[in-house]
XYZ file of C-alpha atoms in Angstrom:
338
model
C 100.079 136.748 90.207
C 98.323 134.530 87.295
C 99.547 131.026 87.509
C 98.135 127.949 84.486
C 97.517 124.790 86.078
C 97.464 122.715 83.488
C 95.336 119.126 84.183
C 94.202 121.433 87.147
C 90.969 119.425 87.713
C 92.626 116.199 88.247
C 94.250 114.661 91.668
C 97.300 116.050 92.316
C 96.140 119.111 90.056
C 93.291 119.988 92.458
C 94.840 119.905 95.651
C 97.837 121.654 93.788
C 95.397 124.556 93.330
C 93.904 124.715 96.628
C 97.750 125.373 98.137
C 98.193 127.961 95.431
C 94.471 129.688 95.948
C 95.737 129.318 99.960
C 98.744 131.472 99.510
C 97.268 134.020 97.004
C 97.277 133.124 93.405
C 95.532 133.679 91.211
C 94.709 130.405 89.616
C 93.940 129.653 86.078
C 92.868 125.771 84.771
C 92.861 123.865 81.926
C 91.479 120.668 81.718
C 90.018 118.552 78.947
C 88.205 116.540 81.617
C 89.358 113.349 79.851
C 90.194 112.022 83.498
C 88.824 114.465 85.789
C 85.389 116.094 86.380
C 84.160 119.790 86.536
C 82.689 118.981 89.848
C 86.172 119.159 91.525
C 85.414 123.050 91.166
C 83.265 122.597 93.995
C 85.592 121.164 96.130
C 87.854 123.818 95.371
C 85.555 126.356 96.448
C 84.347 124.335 99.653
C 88.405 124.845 101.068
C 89.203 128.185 99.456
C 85.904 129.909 98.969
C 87.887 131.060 95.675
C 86.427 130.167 92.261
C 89.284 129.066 89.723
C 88.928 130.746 86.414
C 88.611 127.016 84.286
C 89.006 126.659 80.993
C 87.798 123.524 79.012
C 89.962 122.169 75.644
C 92.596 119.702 75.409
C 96.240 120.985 75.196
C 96.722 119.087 71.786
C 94.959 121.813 69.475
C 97.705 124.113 69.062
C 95.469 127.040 67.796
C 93.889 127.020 71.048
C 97.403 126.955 73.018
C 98.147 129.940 71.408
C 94.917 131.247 71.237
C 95.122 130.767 75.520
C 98.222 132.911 75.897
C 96.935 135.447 73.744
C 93.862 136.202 75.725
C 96.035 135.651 79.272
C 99.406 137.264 78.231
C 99.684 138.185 81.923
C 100.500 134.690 83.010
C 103.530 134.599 84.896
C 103.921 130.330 85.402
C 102.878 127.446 84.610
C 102.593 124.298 86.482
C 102.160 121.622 84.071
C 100.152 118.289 85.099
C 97.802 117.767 81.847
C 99.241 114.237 80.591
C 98.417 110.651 79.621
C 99.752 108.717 83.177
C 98.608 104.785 82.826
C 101.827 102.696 82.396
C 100.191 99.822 81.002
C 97.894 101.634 78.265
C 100.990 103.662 77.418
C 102.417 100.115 76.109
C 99.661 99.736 74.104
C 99.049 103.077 72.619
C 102.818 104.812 72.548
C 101.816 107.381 70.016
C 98.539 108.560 72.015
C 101.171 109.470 74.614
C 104.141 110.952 72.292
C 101.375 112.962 71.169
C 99.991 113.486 74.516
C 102.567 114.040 76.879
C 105.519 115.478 74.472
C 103.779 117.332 71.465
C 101.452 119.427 74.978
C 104.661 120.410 76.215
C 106.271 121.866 73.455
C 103.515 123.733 72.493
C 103.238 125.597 75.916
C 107.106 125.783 75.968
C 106.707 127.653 72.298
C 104.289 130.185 74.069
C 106.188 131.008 77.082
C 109.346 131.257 74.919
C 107.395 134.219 72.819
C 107.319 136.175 76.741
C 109.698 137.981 78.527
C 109.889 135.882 81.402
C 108.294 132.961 82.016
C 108.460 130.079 85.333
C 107.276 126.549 84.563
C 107.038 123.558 87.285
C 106.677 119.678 85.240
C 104.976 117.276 86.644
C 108.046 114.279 86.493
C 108.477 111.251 87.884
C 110.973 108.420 89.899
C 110.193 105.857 86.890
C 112.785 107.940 85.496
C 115.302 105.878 87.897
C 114.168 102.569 86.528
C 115.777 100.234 89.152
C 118.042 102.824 90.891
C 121.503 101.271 91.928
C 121.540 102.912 95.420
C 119.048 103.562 98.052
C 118.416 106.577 99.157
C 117.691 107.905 95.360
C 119.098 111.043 94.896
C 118.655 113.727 92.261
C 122.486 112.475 91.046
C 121.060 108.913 90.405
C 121.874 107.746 86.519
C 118.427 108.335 84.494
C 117.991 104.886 83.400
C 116.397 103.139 79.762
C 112.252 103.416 80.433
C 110.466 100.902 81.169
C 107.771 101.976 79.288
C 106.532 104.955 76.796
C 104.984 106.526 79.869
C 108.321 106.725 81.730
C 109.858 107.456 78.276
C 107.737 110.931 78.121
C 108.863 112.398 81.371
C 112.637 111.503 80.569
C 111.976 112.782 77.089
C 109.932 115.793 78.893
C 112.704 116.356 80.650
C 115.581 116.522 78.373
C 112.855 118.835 76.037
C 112.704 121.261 79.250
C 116.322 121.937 79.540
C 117.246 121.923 75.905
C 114.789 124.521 75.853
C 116.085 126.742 79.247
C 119.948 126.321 77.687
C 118.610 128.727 74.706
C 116.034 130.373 76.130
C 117.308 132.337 79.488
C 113.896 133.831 80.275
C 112.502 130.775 81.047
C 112.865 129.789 84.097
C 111.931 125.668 85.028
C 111.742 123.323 87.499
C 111.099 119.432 87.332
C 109.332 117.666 90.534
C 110.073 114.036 90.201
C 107.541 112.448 92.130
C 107.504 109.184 94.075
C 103.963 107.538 95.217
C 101.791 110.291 96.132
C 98.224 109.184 97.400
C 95.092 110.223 99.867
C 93.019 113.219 99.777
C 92.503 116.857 101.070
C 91.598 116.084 104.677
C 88.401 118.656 104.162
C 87.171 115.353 102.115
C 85.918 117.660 99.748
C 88.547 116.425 96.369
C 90.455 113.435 96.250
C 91.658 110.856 93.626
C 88.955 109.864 91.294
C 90.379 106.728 89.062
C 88.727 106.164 86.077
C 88.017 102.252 85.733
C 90.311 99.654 87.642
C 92.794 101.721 89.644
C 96.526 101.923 88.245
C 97.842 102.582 91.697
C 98.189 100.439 95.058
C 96.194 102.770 97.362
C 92.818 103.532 95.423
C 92.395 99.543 94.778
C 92.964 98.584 98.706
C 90.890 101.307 99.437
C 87.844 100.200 96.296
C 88.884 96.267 98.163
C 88.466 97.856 101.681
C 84.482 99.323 100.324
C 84.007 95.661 98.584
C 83.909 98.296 95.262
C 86.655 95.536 94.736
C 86.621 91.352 95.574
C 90.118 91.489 96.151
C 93.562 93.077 95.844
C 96.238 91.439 94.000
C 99.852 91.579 95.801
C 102.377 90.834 92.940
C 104.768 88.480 94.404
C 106.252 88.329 98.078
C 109.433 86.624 97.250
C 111.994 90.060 96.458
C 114.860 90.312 98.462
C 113.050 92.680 101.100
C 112.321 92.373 104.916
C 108.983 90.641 103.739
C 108.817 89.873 100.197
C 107.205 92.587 98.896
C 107.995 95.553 96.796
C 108.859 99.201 98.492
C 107.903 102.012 97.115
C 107.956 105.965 98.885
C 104.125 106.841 99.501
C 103.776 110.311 100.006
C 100.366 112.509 100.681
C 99.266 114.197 98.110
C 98.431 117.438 100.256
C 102.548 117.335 100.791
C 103.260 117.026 97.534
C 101.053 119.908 96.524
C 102.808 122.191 99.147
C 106.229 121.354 97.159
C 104.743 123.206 94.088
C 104.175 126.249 95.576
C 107.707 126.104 97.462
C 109.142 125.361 94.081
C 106.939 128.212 92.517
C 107.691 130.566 94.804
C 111.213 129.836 94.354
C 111.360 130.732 90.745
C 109.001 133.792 91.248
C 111.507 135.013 94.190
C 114.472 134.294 91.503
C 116.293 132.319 94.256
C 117.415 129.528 91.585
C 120.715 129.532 90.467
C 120.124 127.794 87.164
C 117.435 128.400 84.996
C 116.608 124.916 85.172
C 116.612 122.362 88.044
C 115.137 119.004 89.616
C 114.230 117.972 92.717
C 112.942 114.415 93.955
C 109.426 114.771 96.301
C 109.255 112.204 98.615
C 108.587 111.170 102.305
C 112.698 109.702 102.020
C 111.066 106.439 103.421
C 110.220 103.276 101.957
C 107.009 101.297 102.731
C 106.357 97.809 101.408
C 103.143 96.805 100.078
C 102.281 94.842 103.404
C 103.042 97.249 105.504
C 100.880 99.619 103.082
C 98.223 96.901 103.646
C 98.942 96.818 107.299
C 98.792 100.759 107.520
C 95.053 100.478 106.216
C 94.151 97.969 108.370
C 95.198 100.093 110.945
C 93.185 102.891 110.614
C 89.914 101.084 108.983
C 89.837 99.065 111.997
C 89.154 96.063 108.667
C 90.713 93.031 107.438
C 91.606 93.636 103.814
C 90.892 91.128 101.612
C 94.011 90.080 99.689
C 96.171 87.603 98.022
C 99.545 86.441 96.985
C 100.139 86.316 93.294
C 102.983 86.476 90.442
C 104.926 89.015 90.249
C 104.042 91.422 87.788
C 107.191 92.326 84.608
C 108.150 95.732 84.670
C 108.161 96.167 88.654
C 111.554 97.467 90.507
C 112.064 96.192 93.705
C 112.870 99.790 95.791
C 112.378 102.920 95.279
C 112.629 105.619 97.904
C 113.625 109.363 97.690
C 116.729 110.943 99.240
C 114.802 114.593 99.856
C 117.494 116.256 101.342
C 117.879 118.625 98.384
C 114.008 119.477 98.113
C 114.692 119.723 102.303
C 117.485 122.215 102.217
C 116.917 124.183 98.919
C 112.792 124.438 98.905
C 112.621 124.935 102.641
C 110.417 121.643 102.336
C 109.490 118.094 103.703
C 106.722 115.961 103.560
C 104.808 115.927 107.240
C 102.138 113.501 107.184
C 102.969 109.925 108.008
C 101.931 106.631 106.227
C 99.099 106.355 107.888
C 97.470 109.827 108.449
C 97.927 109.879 104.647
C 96.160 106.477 104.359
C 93.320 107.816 106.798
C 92.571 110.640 104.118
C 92.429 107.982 101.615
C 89.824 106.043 103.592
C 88.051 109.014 104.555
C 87.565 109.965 101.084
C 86.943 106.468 99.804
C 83.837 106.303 102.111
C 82.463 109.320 101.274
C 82.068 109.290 97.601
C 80.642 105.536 98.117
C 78.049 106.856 100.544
């Protein structure tokens, strides 16, 4: 079976592939490389000794969407990563991601509406919670104002999705909102490559932890948690790949009940950024260079998954702990600095 991987070259993309090459796809990428590198290929190999058909234009130029599914009309899902993902640029430059994030996914939604069936997996997100009023978040949780155009796309993204599925019955669709994944394949051989200063807690303790960075920046300790500090979910990113090929296999199996659904990926278990700190100290065996500042606007103070729907419904949990996940991420760190 043919599955697109859309943004297939970059983090979660790649190790996304490697589970799907591992159970028998047959894997098709396109990437624009704007955030990712063709070298990731390799690394793909290296685990699956499969070669990924890849594909290189960005998602934008409609004539070569449709151009795409014309040549591979035997594409039977799509798993749908390729998107603009830096909160702080998408303040900045709204449009780029409108354009980006919203006017990509309509154009492969216009495609696979033209087939006769068609399964698509989105690439979604927990900022769609905002500051959720409960802990535990569940899938029920009120979809709250963004906080930003970013988090606007995937609730936007969203909503586009199952408009789409309520008039179009053939398509069948899935949305994986995602907590904080992070680490790398524990082969070493792909991981998370940030372009520039690192959006995301992990890859700058880990660039501190190398002395790539002088220090990491904790944004306030005074929140009303057991030490100050924000709590986010941090799951591996080898875990969360495994979820897209549950959820695939799901919609290829035609176990769903709806033609559209949504499922939070998580660990279910929150992890401040201390004891994220604490966790790398752990298994570096260093002490991590860091210090106490503002907080930063925009930043909720919890946000962990309830994943007993994913649990029950894909057959799936997350397995690796805080810090075996971490370890990757150190393991990985030190190799492409060596």
């Amino acid at each position: 079976m043919k599955i697109l991987v859309t943004g297939g070259l970059g983090f979660i993309g790649s190790h996304t592939v490697v589970e799907l090459q591992n159970k028998g796809f047959e894997v098709v990428i396109v990437d624009n490389l704007s955030n990712a590198s063709e070298k990731v290929i390799d690394g793909i190999i290296a685990i699956t000794g499969k070669k990924p058909l890849f594909e290189n234009f960005d998602l934008r130029d409609k004539p070569k969407v449709e151009d795409f599914f014309s040549r591979h009309n035997d594409i039977e899902g799509v798993i749908h990563f390729a998107a603009s993902k830096a909160v702080g640029e998408s303040v900045e430059k709204p449009l780029l991601y409108y354009e980006n994030n919203l006017g990509v996914l309509t154009y492969i939604l216009q495609e696979l509406s033209k087939k006769g069936s068609a399964n698509f997996i989105f690439s979604s997100s927990c900022t769609v919670y905002g500051q959720a009023d409960k802990m535990p978040i569940t899938e029920d949780a009120p979809v709250k104002s963004a906080e930003s155009p970013y988090g606007n796309t995937k609730q936007v993204g969203e909503e586009i999705i199952q408009d789409t599925c309520k008039v179009t019955p053939h398509i069948s669709a899935i949305a994986l909102r995602y907590f904080n994944p992070f680490g790398a394949h524990p082969s070493v051989e792909i991981g998370e490559l940030p372009s520039g200063v690192p959006q995301n807690l992990v890859p700058f303790i880990t660039q501190t932890g190398i002395g790539l960075r002088e220090q990491l920046s904790v944004f306030g300790d005074d929140y009303p948690t057991a030490d100050g500090t924000c709590i986010r979910d941090y799951i591996h990113v080898v875990d969360l790949a495994k979820a897209h090929v549950a959820a695939l296999q799901r919609l290829v199996n035609d176990e769903n009940e709806e033609n559209y659904e949504v499922f939070n990926l998580g660990t279910g278990t929150g992890s401040s950024v201390l004891e994220v700190i604490k966790s790398f100290e752990r298994v570096s065996g260093k002490k991590l260079n860091y210090k106490i500042v503002r907080r930063r606007a925009g930043d909720v103070i919890e946000a962990y998954a309830d994943t007993t729907k994913a649990n029950a419904v894909l057959g799936w949990r997350a397995e690796s702990t805080l810090d075996e996940a971490m370890k990757s991420a150190w393991d990985w760190e030190q190799k492409i600095r060596s």
